[in-house]
Amino acid sequence: MKNTELNLIPIFVAIYEEQNLSRAASRMDISQPAVSKALARLRDIYDEPLFHRTTSGVEPTTFAIDIYPAMAAALKNFTSTLSDSRDFDPKTSGRVFSIACVSAASYEMMPRVMQLISQVAPGIALEVHPLFTEDYESDLRLQRHDVIVDMTPKGRTMLKHEVISKEELVIVCRADHPTIGDTINMDQFLSLGHVVVSRWHARKSLLSSEHYDGLEQRRVVYRAAGVVEMLPVIENSDYIGMLPISSVRCFSEKYNVKILPLPFELEDLEMCMIWHPSRTNEPSHKWLRAKIKVAAKEISSY
């Protein structure tokens, strides 16, 4: 499809949703012959029938039903950027922002983001999703999520990202562990069973040899969905885990565990927000990123 034919997308969506050429023409404020011409052009482009005539108008073919979600999403994304560029006012906006984040960021950071937003933008809402995504680029390009909060991406990517906080990692074990006192050595680290946060799409840990070579030597006995799911397993066993210190701090009163320094050198865990470059200069998106940065800074200063 040529750039000059992109105006066919809203016409297709109008025909599909109205299921009547006259109503689609009225909705688009164009003539019915123009709608018919656009439909014929679309049929030529796809080399597939798109609609069948009925007594009351038209009904979509199976092919049209298949392509409608992508067409509707393209139209929605385009119109939303226009609206955001021209009209965004946080005081009156009713936007719903979608954020997918790693579990460590969902306990303190996201609630603080919501607090900051509610103080100045009472009509704006958040949808905070678990990080159940493998294709960040696709999810951000199609605006399934506005922002992803995760560890800094490894390797090259066309996505934009910005580090918003750094987390100290610590060892966590039950407070009355039979063999661990106030410190843990490397032999103990490797001999004890480990509880880890699992990547949902693979049998891999959130932390791996990319962060420290020795982690591949761990004996992983339990893979948990998130940080908070690790703590009851650790509290009721002799297993240990590696956690961001802020996550332990959040739940220290609920679980009878203790914190120990790592038995090796490891850089602080970088948390970043990731977004599609097409959203970089969008006013509403810039506003959301600013709130996330402020929330992350406040959490890090505790």
Coordinates of C-alpha atoms in Angstrom, one line a residue:
M1 CA 0.0 0.0 0.0
K2 CA 1.4 3.4 -1.0
N3 CA 1.4 6.3 1.4
T4 CA -1.3 8.0 -0.7
E5 CA -3.6 5.1 -0.1
L6 CA -3.4 5.2 3.7
N7 CA -6.6 7.2 3.7
L8 CA -8.3 4.0 2.8
I9 CA -7.9 2.7 6.3
P10 CA -10.5 4.9 8.0
I11 CA -12.9 4.1 5.1
F12 CA -12.5 0.4 5.6
V13 CA -13.0 0.7 9.4
A14 CA -16.2 2.8 8.8
I15 CA -17.6 0.3 6.3
Y16 CA -16.8 -2.6 8.6
E17 CA -18.4 -1.0 11.7
E18 CA -21.4 0.5 9.9
Q19 CA -22.0 -2.5 7.6
N20 CA -23.6 0.0 5.2
L21 CA -22.0 2.1 2.5
S22 CA -24.4 5.0 2.9
R23 CA -23.8 5.2 6.7
A24 CA -20.1 4.9 6.2
A25 CA -20.2 7.8 3.7
S26 CA -22.1 9.9 6.1
R27 CA -19.7 9.1 8.9
M28 CA -16.7 10.0 6.8
D29 CA -18.5 13.0 5.3
I30 CA -17.8 11.9 1.8
S31 CA -20.1 10.7 -1.1
Q32 CA -21.2 7.1 -1.4
P33 CA -19.5 6.8 -4.8
A34 CA -16.2 7.8 -3.1
V35 CA -16.8 5.0 -0.5
S36 CA -17.5 2.5 -3.3
K37 CA -14.4 3.6 -5.2
A38 CA -12.3 3.3 -2.0
L39 CA -13.7 -0.2 -1.4
A40 CA -12.9 -1.3 -4.9
R41 CA -9.3 0.0 -4.5
L42 CA -8.9 -1.9 -1.3
R43 CA -10.2 -5.1 -3.0
D44 CA -7.6 -4.6 -5.7
I45 CA -4.8 -4.0 -3.2
Y46 CA -5.5 -7.2 -1.2
D47 CA -6.8 -9.2 -4.2
E48 CA -9.5 -10.5 -1.8
P49 CA -13.2 -9.8 -1.5
L50 CA -13.8 -7.8 1.6
F51 CA -17.6 -7.5 1.9
H52 CA -20.7 -9.3 0.6
R53 CA -23.9 -7.3 -0.2
T54 CA -26.9 -8.0 2.0
T55 CA -30.5 -6.7 2.0
S56 CA -29.5 -4.1 4.6
G57 CA -26.0 -3.2 3.4
V58 CA -22.9 -5.3 3.5
E59 CA -21.3 -7.9 5.8
P60 CA -17.5 -8.6 6.1
T61 CA -15.9 -11.6 4.6
T62 CA -13.6 -13.8 6.7
F63 CA -10.6 -12.0 5.3
A64 CA -12.0 -8.6 6.3
I65 CA -12.7 -10.0 9.8
D66 CA -9.1 -11.1 10.0
I67 CA -7.6 -7.7 9.0
Y68 CA -10.1 -5.5 10.9
P69 CA -8.2 -5.5 14.3
A70 CA -5.0 -4.3 12.7
M71 CA -6.8 -1.7 10.7
A72 CA -8.7 -0.4 13.7
A73 CA -5.6 -0.4 15.8
A74 CA -3.7 1.6 13.1
L75 CA -6.5 4.2 13.0
K76 CA -6.8 4.4 16.8
N77 CA -3.0 4.9 17.2
F78 CA -3.0 7.6 14.5
T79 CA -6.0 9.5 15.9
S80 CA -4.7 9.2 19.5
T81 CA -1.4 10.8 18.5
L82 CA -3.3 13.7 16.9
S83 CA -5.5 14.1 20.0
D84 CA -2.5 13.9 22.4
S85 CA -0.5 16.4 20.4
R86 CA -3.2 19.0 20.3
D87 CA -5.4 18.5 23.3
F88 CA -3.6 16.8 26.2
D89 CA -4.3 18.5 29.5
P90 CA -3.6 16.3 32.5
K91 CA -6.2 18.2 34.6
T92 CA -9.0 17.3 32.3
S93 CA -7.7 14.2 30.5
G94 CA -9.4 10.8 30.9
R95 CA -6.5 8.8 29.5
V96 CA -5.8 5.3 30.6
F97 CA -2.1 4.6 30.4
S98 CA -0.9 1.0 30.2
I99 CA 2.4 0.0 31.9
A100 CA 4.0 -3.4 31.9
C101 CA 6.6 -3.8 34.6
V102 CA 8.8 -6.3 36.2
S103 CA 7.5 -7.3 39.6
A104 CA 10.2 -5.5 41.6
A105 CA 8.9 -2.2 40.3
S106 CA 5.2 -2.9 41.0
Y107 CA 5.3 -2.8 44.8
E108 CA 6.5 0.7 45.5
M109 CA 7.2 2.5 42.3
M110 CA 3.9 2.0 40.5
P111 CA 1.8 3.0 43.5
R112 CA 3.9 6.1 43.9
V113 CA 3.4 6.9 40.2
M114 CA -0.4 6.7 40.8
Q115 CA -0.2 9.0 43.8
L116 CA 1.7 11.6 41.8
I117 CA -0.8 11.4 39.0
S118 CA -3.9 11.6 41.2
Q119 CA -2.6 14.8 42.8
V120 CA -2.8 16.7 39.5
A121 CA -4.8 14.6 37.1
P122 CA -7.8 13.0 38.8
G123 CA -9.2 11.7 35.5
I124 CA -6.2 9.7 34.4
A125 CA -6.0 6.0 35.2
L126 CA -3.3 3.4 35.1
E127 CA -3.3 -0.2 33.9
V128 CA -0.3 -2.0 35.4
H129 CA 0.4 -5.4 33.9
P130 CA 2.8 -8.1 34.7
L131 CA 5.7 -8.3 32.3
F132 CA 4.2 -11.1 30.3
T133 CA 5.7 -10.0 27.0
E134 CA 8.6 -11.3 24.9
D135 CA 8.2 -8.9 21.9
Y136 CA 8.7 -5.5 23.5
E137 CA 9.0 -3.7 20.1
S138 CA 5.7 -5.1 18.8
D139 CA 3.8 -4.4 22.1
L140 CA 5.1 -0.9 22.3
R141 CA 4.6 -0.1 18.5
L142 CA 1.0 -1.3 18.6
Q143 CA 0.5 0.6 21.9
R144 CA -0.6 -2.5 23.9
H145 CA 1.6 -0.8 26.5
D146 CA 2.7 2.8 26.7
V147 CA 5.8 2.1 28.7
I148 CA 7.6 -1.0 29.9
V149 CA 9.6 -0.9 33.1
D150 CA 12.3 -3.6 33.2
M151 CA 16.0 -4.1 33.6
T152 CA 18.2 -2.3 31.0
P153 CA 17.9 -4.1 27.7
K154 CA 20.9 -6.2 26.5
G155 CA 22.1 -5.8 23.0
R156 CA 21.0 -3.4 20.2
T157 CA 17.4 -2.2 20.0
M158 CA 15.6 0.5 18.2
L159 CA 13.5 1.2 21.3
K160 CA 14.2 4.1 23.5
H161 CA 15.1 3.5 27.2
E162 CA 16.2 5.6 30.1
V163 CA 17.6 4.3 33.5
I164 CA 15.4 5.6 36.3
S165 CA 16.8 3.8 39.3
K166 CA 19.6 1.6 40.6
E167 CA 18.9 -1.2 43.1
E168 CA 21.3 -2.9 45.5
L169 CA 20.9 -6.6 45.4
V170 CA 21.1 -8.6 48.6
I171 CA 20.9 -12.2 49.8
V172 CA 17.7 -13.2 51.6
C173 CA 17.2 -16.2 53.9
R174 CA 15.0 -17.1 56.8
A175 CA 15.8 -15.2 60.0
D176 CA 16.7 -18.5 61.9
H177 CA 18.6 -20.2 59.2
P178 CA 20.5 -23.1 60.7
T179 CA 23.8 -22.6 58.8
I180 CA 23.9 -18.8 57.9
G181 CA 24.8 -16.1 60.4
D182 CA 25.3 -12.5 59.5
T183 CA 27.3 -13.2 56.3
I184 CA 27.3 -15.9 53.6
N185 CA 30.4 -17.1 51.7
M186 CA 30.6 -18.4 48.1
D187 CA 30.6 -22.1 49.1
Q188 CA 27.4 -21.6 51.0
F189 CA 25.9 -19.6 48.1
L190 CA 26.6 -22.4 45.7
S191 CA 25.6 -25.3 48.0
L192 CA 22.2 -24.0 49.1
G193 CA 19.1 -24.2 47.0
H194 CA 18.0 -21.0 45.3
V195 CA 14.6 -19.4 44.8
V196 CA 14.5 -17.2 41.8
V197 CA 12.2 -15.0 39.7
S198 CA 11.5 -16.7 36.4
R199 CA 11.2 -15.2 33.0
W200 CA 7.6 -16.2 32.0
H201 CA 8.4 -17.3 28.5
A202 CA 11.4 -19.6 29.3
R203 CA 13.0 -21.6 32.0
K204 CA 15.4 -18.9 32.8
S205 CA 16.0 -16.6 35.8
L206 CA 15.5 -12.9 35.8
L207 CA 19.2 -12.7 36.9
S208 CA 21.6 -14.8 34.9
S209 CA 25.3 -15.1 33.8
E210 CA 24.8 -11.9 31.9
H211 CA 24.9 -10.2 35.3
Y212 CA 27.5 -12.5 36.9
D213 CA 29.2 -15.6 35.6
G214 CA 28.8 -17.5 38.8
L215 CA 25.1 -17.4 38.8
E216 CA 24.9 -20.3 36.3
Q217 CA 26.4 -22.5 39.0
R218 CA 23.5 -22.0 41.4
R219 CA 21.2 -24.9 42.2
V220 CA 17.8 -23.5 41.4
V221 CA 15.0 -25.4 43.2
Y222 CA 12.1 -23.0 42.8
R223 CA 11.1 -20.5 40.1
A224 CA 8.6 -18.0 41.3
A225 CA 6.3 -15.7 39.3
G226 CA 7.6 -12.6 41.1
V227 CA 9.6 -11.2 44.0
V228 CA 6.8 -11.3 46.6
E229 CA 6.1 -15.0 45.6
M230 CA 9.7 -15.8 46.5
L231 CA 9.5 -14.7 50.2
P232 CA 7.1 -17.3 51.7
V233 CA 9.2 -20.0 50.1
I234 CA 12.4 -18.6 51.6
E235 CA 10.8 -18.0 55.0
N236 CA 9.7 -21.6 55.3
S237 CA 12.8 -23.4 54.0
D238 CA 16.6 -23.3 54.1
Y239 CA 16.7 -21.9 50.6
I240 CA 18.1 -18.5 49.7
G241 CA 17.3 -15.8 47.1
M242 CA 18.7 -12.7 45.6
L243 CA 16.4 -9.7 45.8
P244 CA 16.5 -5.9 45.3
I245 CA 16.7 -4.4 48.8
S246 CA 13.6 -2.2 48.2
S247 CA 11.4 -5.3 47.6
V248 CA 12.6 -6.9 50.9
R249 CA 12.0 -3.6 52.7
C250 CA 8.4 -3.5 51.4
F251 CA 7.6 -6.9 53.0
S252 CA 10.1 -7.1 55.9
E253 CA 7.3 -6.9 58.5
K254 CA 5.3 -9.7 56.9
Y255 CA 8.0 -12.3 56.4
N256 CA 10.5 -13.5 59.0
V257 CA 13.6 -13.1 56.8
K258 CA 17.0 -11.5 57.1
I259 CA 19.2 -9.6 54.6
L260 CA 22.9 -10.4 53.9
P261 CA 25.4 -8.8 51.6
L262 CA 26.4 -10.7 48.4
P263 CA 29.5 -12.9 48.7
F264 CA 30.8 -11.4 45.4
E265 CA 31.0 -8.1 43.6
L266 CA 27.9 -7.2 41.5
E267 CA 26.9 -3.9 40.0
D268 CA 23.6 -2.5 41.2
L269 CA 20.6 -3.6 39.2
E270 CA 19.5 -0.9 36.8
M271 CA 15.8 -0.4 36.3
C272 CA 14.7 1.5 33.2
M273 CA 11.6 2.6 31.3
I274 CA 11.4 1.5 27.7
W275 CA 9.2 3.1 25.0
H276 CA 8.7 3.2 21.2
P277 CA 10.6 6.1 19.6
S278 CA 7.4 7.3 17.9
R279 CA 6.1 8.3 21.3
T280 CA 9.2 10.3 22.4
N281 CA 7.8 13.8 21.7
E282 CA 4.1 13.0 22.4
P283 CA 3.0 15.4 25.1
S284 CA 1.0 12.9 27.2
H285 CA 3.8 10.3 26.9
K286 CA 6.4 12.8 28.0
W287 CA 4.2 13.7 30.9
L288 CA 3.8 10.1 32.0
R289 CA 7.6 9.4 31.7
A290 CA 8.3 12.5 33.9
K291 CA 6.0 11.1 36.6
I292 CA 7.7 7.7 36.5
K293 CA 11.1 9.3 36.8
V294 CA 10.0 11.4 39.8
A295 CA 8.5 8.3 41.5
A296 CA 11.6 6.3 40.9
K297 CA 13.8 9.0 42.3
E298 CA 11.7 9.3 45.4
I299 CA 11.7 5.6 46.0
S300 CA 15.5 5.4 45.6
S301 CA 16.0 8.2 48.1
Y302 CA 14.3 6.2 51.0

